[in-house]
PDB file of C-alpha atoms in Angstrom:
ATOM      1  CA  MET A   1     -79.336 154.029 119.728  1.00  0.00           C
ATOM      2  CA  THR A   2     -79.353 156.916 122.173  1.00  0.00           C
ATOM      3  CA  VAL A   3     -77.653 159.490 119.922  1.00  0.00           C
ATOM      4  CA  THR A   4     -80.322 161.176 117.815  1.00  0.00           C
ATOM      5  CA  ARG A   5     -78.100 163.603 115.905  1.00  0.00           C
ATOM      6  CA  VAL A   6     -74.648 165.112 115.642  1.00  0.00           C
ATOM      7  CA  ASP A   7     -74.318 168.581 114.118  1.00  0.00           C
ATOM      8  CA  LYS A   8     -70.917 169.844 113.005  1.00  0.00           C
ATOM      9  CA  ASP A   9     -71.027 173.603 112.328  1.00  0.00           C
ATOM     10  CA  VAL A  10     -67.696 174.658 110.847  1.00  0.00           C
ATOM     11  CA  ASP A  11     -68.783 178.307 110.518  1.00  0.00           C
ATOM     12  CA  HIS A  12     -69.485 178.574 114.272  1.00  0.00           C
ATOM     13  CA  LEU A  13     -66.758 176.079 115.301  1.00  0.00           C
ATOM     14  CA  THR A  14     -69.215 173.864 117.187  1.00  0.00           C
ATOM     15  CA  LEU A  15     -69.968 170.178 117.416  1.00  0.00           C
ATOM     16  CA  THR A  16     -73.316 169.382 119.034  1.00  0.00           C
ATOM     17  CA  LEU A  17     -74.383 165.868 119.974  1.00  0.00           C
ATOM     18  CA  VAL A  18     -78.010 165.282 120.994  1.00  0.00           C
ATOM     19  CA  ALA A  19     -79.090 162.106 122.783  1.00  0.00           C
ATOM     20  CA  ASP A  20     -82.467 161.053 124.171  1.00  0.00           C
ATOM     21  CA  PHE A  21     -82.987 158.764 127.162  1.00  0.00           C
ATOM     22  CA  THR A  22     -86.074 157.227 128.754  1.00  0.00           C
ATOM     23  CA  ALA A  23     -84.587 157.873 132.227  1.00  0.00           C
ATOM     24  CA  PRO A  24     -85.362 160.997 134.302  1.00  0.00           C
ATOM     25  CA  VAL A  25     -82.985 163.972 134.352  1.00  0.00           C
ATOM     26  CA  GLU A  26     -81.635 163.180 137.844  1.00  0.00           C
ATOM     27  CA  GLN A  27     -80.649 159.656 136.811  1.00  0.00           C
ATOM     28  CA  VAL A  28     -78.835 160.860 133.675  1.00  0.00           C
ATOM     29  CA  TRP A  29     -77.105 163.552 135.767  1.00  0.00           C
ATOM     30  CA  ARG A  30     -75.684 160.835 138.045  1.00  0.00           C
ATOM     31  CA  LEU A  31     -73.877 159.346 135.041  1.00  0.00           C
ATOM     32  CA  TRP A  32     -71.803 162.537 135.029  1.00  0.00           C
ATOM     33  CA  ALA A  33     -71.703 163.227 138.775  1.00  0.00           C
ATOM     34  CA  ASP A  34     -70.624 159.758 139.966  1.00  0.00           C
ATOM     35  CA  PRO A  35     -67.111 158.904 138.737  1.00  0.00           C
ATOM     36  CA  ARG A  36     -67.755 155.140 138.995  1.00  0.00           C
ATOM     37  CA  GLN A  37     -70.774 155.486 136.675  1.00  0.00           C
ATOM     38  CA  LEU A  38     -68.841 157.836 134.386  1.00  0.00           C
ATOM     39  CA  GLU A  39     -66.144 155.170 134.037  1.00  0.00           C
ATOM     40  CA  ARG A  40     -68.745 152.764 132.665  1.00  0.00           C
ATOM     41  CA  TRP A  41     -69.464 154.864 129.574  1.00  0.00           C
ATOM     42  CA  TRP A  42     -66.819 157.585 129.061  1.00  0.00           C
ATOM     43  CA  GLY A  43     -64.571 156.469 126.240  1.00  0.00           C
ATOM     44  CA  PRO A  44     -65.506 154.419 123.207  1.00  0.00           C
ATOM     45  CA  PRO A  45     -65.896 150.626 123.521  1.00  0.00           C
ATOM     46  CA  GLY A  46     -62.515 149.032 124.123  1.00  0.00           C
ATOM     47  CA  TYR A  47     -61.082 152.197 125.723  1.00  0.00           C
ATOM     48  CA  PRO A  48     -62.280 152.165 129.341  1.00  0.00           C
ATOM     49  CA  ALA A  49     -61.628 155.257 131.445  1.00  0.00           C
ATOM     50  CA  THR A  50     -60.377 155.449 135.010  1.00  0.00           C
ATOM     51  CA  PHE A  51     -61.165 158.700 136.800  1.00  0.00           C
ATOM     52  CA  GLU A  52     -58.391 159.675 139.206  1.00  0.00           C
ATOM     53  CA  GLU A  53     -59.851 163.046 140.189  1.00  0.00           C
ATOM     54  CA  HIS A  54     -63.493 164.112 139.974  1.00  0.00           C
ATOM     55  CA  ASP A  55     -64.454 167.491 141.457  1.00  0.00           C
ATOM     56  CA  LEU A  56     -67.544 168.923 139.759  1.00  0.00           C
ATOM     57  CA  THR A  57     -67.451 172.304 141.438  1.00  0.00           C
ATOM     58  CA  PRO A  58     -66.610 175.607 139.723  1.00  0.00           C
ATOM     59  CA  GLY A  59     -62.817 175.777 139.536  1.00  0.00           C
ATOM     60  CA  GLY A  60     -62.604 172.046 140.244  1.00  0.00           C
ATOM     61  CA  GLY A  61     -61.036 169.493 138.000  1.00  0.00           C
ATOM     62  CA  VAL A  62     -61.427 166.046 136.575  1.00  0.00           C
ATOM     63  CA  ARG A  63     -58.536 163.812 135.519  1.00  0.00           C
ATOM     64  CA  TYR A  64     -58.894 160.501 133.763  1.00  0.00           C
ATOM     65  CA  CYS A  65     -56.997 157.996 131.693  1.00  0.00           C
ATOM     66  CA  MET A  66     -58.395 155.767 128.974  1.00  0.00           C
ATOM     67  CA  THR A  67     -56.643 152.463 128.291  1.00  0.00           C
ATOM     68  CA  GLY A  68     -56.669 151.103 124.753  1.00  0.00           C
ATOM     69  CA  PRO A  69     -56.910 147.457 123.711  1.00  0.00           C
ATOM     70  CA  GLU A  70     -53.114 147.178 123.448  1.00  0.00           C
ATOM     71  CA  GLY A  71     -52.579 148.786 126.862  1.00  0.00           C
ATOM     72  CA  GLU A  72     -51.820 152.245 125.460  1.00  0.00           C
ATOM     73  CA  LYS A  73     -52.775 155.168 127.727  1.00  0.00           C
ATOM     74  CA  PHE A  74     -54.668 158.316 126.718  1.00  0.00           C
ATOM     75  CA  GLY A  75     -54.983 160.995 129.395  1.00  0.00           C
ATOM     76  CA  GLY A  76     -57.567 163.718 129.649  1.00  0.00           C
ATOM     77  CA  TRP A  77     -58.696 166.502 131.962  1.00  0.00           C
ATOM     78  CA  TRP A  78     -61.618 168.850 132.518  1.00  0.00           C
ATOM     79  CA  ARG A  79     -61.561 172.247 134.213  1.00  0.00           C
ATOM     80  CA  ILE A  80     -65.033 172.933 135.585  1.00  0.00           C
ATOM     81  CA  SER A  81     -66.452 176.389 134.746  1.00  0.00           C
ATOM     82  CA  SER A  82     -70.021 176.120 135.969  1.00  0.00           C
ATOM     83  CA  VAL A  83     -72.341 173.521 137.477  1.00  0.00           C
ATOM     84  CA  THR A  84     -76.105 173.659 137.951  1.00  0.00           C
ATOM     85  CA  PRO A  85     -77.130 170.186 139.190  1.00  0.00           C
ATOM     86  CA  PRO A  86     -78.942 168.316 137.780  1.00  0.00           C
ATOM     87  CA  THR A  87     -79.159 170.121 134.439  1.00  0.00           C
ATOM     88  CA  VAL A  88     -75.958 171.893 133.337  1.00  0.00           C
ATOM     89  CA  LEU A  89     -72.235 171.170 133.409  1.00  0.00           C
ATOM     90  CA  GLU A  90     -69.746 173.479 131.677  1.00  0.00           C
ATOM     91  CA  PHE A  91     -66.060 172.633 131.379  1.00  0.00           C
ATOM     92  CA  THR A  92     -62.893 172.942 129.344  1.00  0.00           C
ATOM     93  CA  ASP A  93     -61.826 169.566 127.977  1.00  0.00           C
ATOM     94  CA  GLY A  94     -58.218 168.750 127.136  1.00  0.00           C
ATOM     95  CA  PHE A  95     -55.604 166.062 126.685  1.00  0.00           C
ATOM     96  CA  SER A  96     -52.839 165.179 129.116  1.00  0.00           C
ATOM     97  CA  GLY A  97     -49.661 163.188 129.224  1.00  0.00           C
ATOM     98  CA  GLU A  98     -49.349 159.910 131.113  1.00  0.00           C
ATOM     99  CA  ASP A  99     -48.481 161.855 134.288  1.00  0.00           C
ATOM    100  CA  GLY A 100     -51.763 163.805 134.103  1.00  0.00           C
ATOM    101  CA  THR A 101     -50.133 167.108 133.098  1.00  0.00           C
ATOM    102  CA  PRO A 102     -52.164 168.989 130.444  1.00  0.00           C
ATOM    103  CA  ASP A 103     -50.604 168.676 126.974  1.00  0.00           C
ATOM    104  CA  PRO A 104     -50.125 172.220 125.623  1.00  0.00           C
ATOM    105  CA  GLU A 105     -49.600 170.868 122.094  1.00  0.00           C
ATOM    106  CA  MET A 106     -53.149 169.518 121.941  1.00  0.00           C
ATOM    107  CA  PRO A 107     -56.303 171.590 121.410  1.00  0.00           C
ATOM    108  CA  THR A 108     -58.873 172.163 124.135  1.00  0.00           C
ATOM    109  CA  THR A 109     -62.612 172.582 123.727  1.00  0.00           C
ATOM    110  CA  SER A 110     -65.242 174.409 125.761  1.00  0.00           C
ATOM    111  CA  VAL A 111     -68.073 171.982 126.525  1.00  0.00           C
ATOM    112  CA  THR A 112     -71.599 172.593 127.744  1.00  0.00           C
ATOM    113  CA  MET A 113     -73.681 169.574 128.735  1.00  0.00           C
ATOM    114  CA  THR A 114     -77.369 170.335 129.213  1.00  0.00           C
ATOM    115  CA  LEU A 115     -80.096 167.955 130.402  1.00  0.00           C
ATOM    116  CA  THR A 116     -83.759 168.754 129.733  1.00  0.00           C
ATOM    117  CA  GLY A 117     -86.849 166.761 130.666  1.00  0.00           C
ATOM    118  CA  ARG A 118     -88.628 165.651 127.508  1.00  0.00           C
ATOM    119  CA  ASP A 119     -91.510 163.238 126.822  1.00  0.00           C
ATOM    120  CA  GLY A 120     -91.108 161.562 130.219  1.00  0.00           C
ATOM    121  CA  GLY A 121     -87.382 161.115 129.688  1.00  0.00           C
ATOM    122  CA  THR A 122     -84.312 163.282 129.179  1.00  0.00           C
ATOM    123  CA  ARG A 123     -82.664 165.027 126.249  1.00  0.00           C
ATOM    124  CA  MET A 124     -78.927 165.582 126.598  1.00  0.00           C
ATOM    125  CA  GLU A 125     -77.196 168.177 124.474  1.00  0.00           C
ATOM    126  CA  LEU A 126     -73.412 168.081 124.493  1.00  0.00           C
ATOM    127  CA  ARG A 127     -71.968 171.118 122.721  1.00  0.00           C
ATOM    128  CA  SER A 128     -68.226 171.491 122.100  1.00  0.00           C
ATOM    129  CA  VAL A 129     -66.819 174.837 120.961  1.00  0.00           C
ATOM    130  CA  PHE A 130     -63.404 174.987 119.295  1.00  0.00           C
ATOM    131  CA  ASP A 131     -60.985 177.932 119.183  1.00  0.00           C
ATOM    132  CA  THR A 132     -60.096 177.524 115.501  1.00  0.00           C
ATOM    133  CA  ARG A 133     -61.152 175.604 112.415  1.00  0.00           C
ATOM    134  CA  GLU A 134     -57.767 173.868 112.458  1.00  0.00           C
ATOM    135  CA  GLN A 135     -58.376 172.582 115.996  1.00  0.00           C
ATOM    136  CA  MET A 136     -61.828 171.368 115.003  1.00  0.00           C
ATOM    137  CA  GLU A 137     -60.446 169.543 111.955  1.00  0.00           C
ATOM    138  CA  ARG A 138     -57.570 168.037 113.946  1.00  0.00           C
ATOM    139  CA  LEU A 139     -59.885 166.570 116.583  1.00  0.00           C
ATOM    140  CA  ALA A 140     -62.302 165.336 113.906  1.00  0.00           C
ATOM    141  CA  GLU A 141     -59.403 163.560 112.169  1.00  0.00           C
ATOM    142  CA  MET A 142     -58.493 161.951 115.510  1.00  0.00           C
ATOM    143  CA  GLY A 143     -61.992 160.417 115.651  1.00  0.00           C
ATOM    144  CA  MET A 144     -63.674 162.759 118.133  1.00  0.00           C
ATOM    145  CA  VAL A 145     -67.116 162.550 116.504  1.00  0.00           C
ATOM    146  CA  GLU A 146     -67.138 158.753 116.299  1.00  0.00           C
ATOM    147  CA  GLY A 147     -65.575 158.293 119.736  1.00  0.00           C
ATOM    148  CA  LEU A 148     -68.018 160.663 121.418  1.00  0.00           C
ATOM    149  CA  SER A 149     -71.007 159.060 119.679  1.00  0.00           C
ATOM    150  CA  GLN A 150     -69.861 155.563 120.663  1.00  0.00           C
ATOM    151  CA  SER A 151     -69.270 156.673 124.254  1.00  0.00           C
ATOM    152  CA  VAL A 152     -72.692 158.282 124.653  1.00  0.00           C
ATOM    153  CA  ALA A 153     -74.333 155.229 123.033  1.00  0.00           C
ATOM    154  CA  GLN A 154     -73.123 153.219 126.061  1.00  0.00           C
ATOM    155  CA  MET A 155     -75.111 155.370 128.512  1.00  0.00           C
ATOM    156  CA  ASP A 156     -78.367 153.439 127.940  1.00  0.00           C
ATOM    157  CA  ALA A 157     -76.810 150.216 129.240  1.00  0.00           C
ATOM    158  CA  VAL A 158     -75.536 151.990 132.369  1.00  0.00           C
ATOM    159  CA  LEU A 159     -78.960 153.539 132.975  1.00  0.00           C
ATOM    160  CA  ALA A 160     -80.621 150.131 132.567  1.00  0.00           C
ATOM    161  CA  GLY A 161     -78.178 148.387 134.916  1.00  0.00           C
TER     162      GLY A 161
END
């Protein structure tokens, strides 16, 4: 499995997922930069994502919708803060309604994705920062840790294909 560890730090309101790949940094970066490749792994198994907007420039946005096994829709969005291809992507991650409008009732997280060359492959660190302990607990109860781990675990198959 690609995911080597997941650290939940309640005191610092962070969730950090670390994954190691045998592929080079540029190839792993493309899994984020190409929306068609992103669709192949973003979302846990059984919840494929369709990316309707994908602008990885500072101030740009990403909109997507995951479809569950029963046809239920789960919308999401990213607001891009900073991009340093092919190593760093920083964004705010949130939920949206079916029409793509951000849901103000749901928490957002600040995410930093960092790729580093390591042992001939790539280490990816995905760090989510929460505003409050309550937000962190709410997203954990919704299955964020498991869903994120399952999603990232699918990246190896995309890299191999």
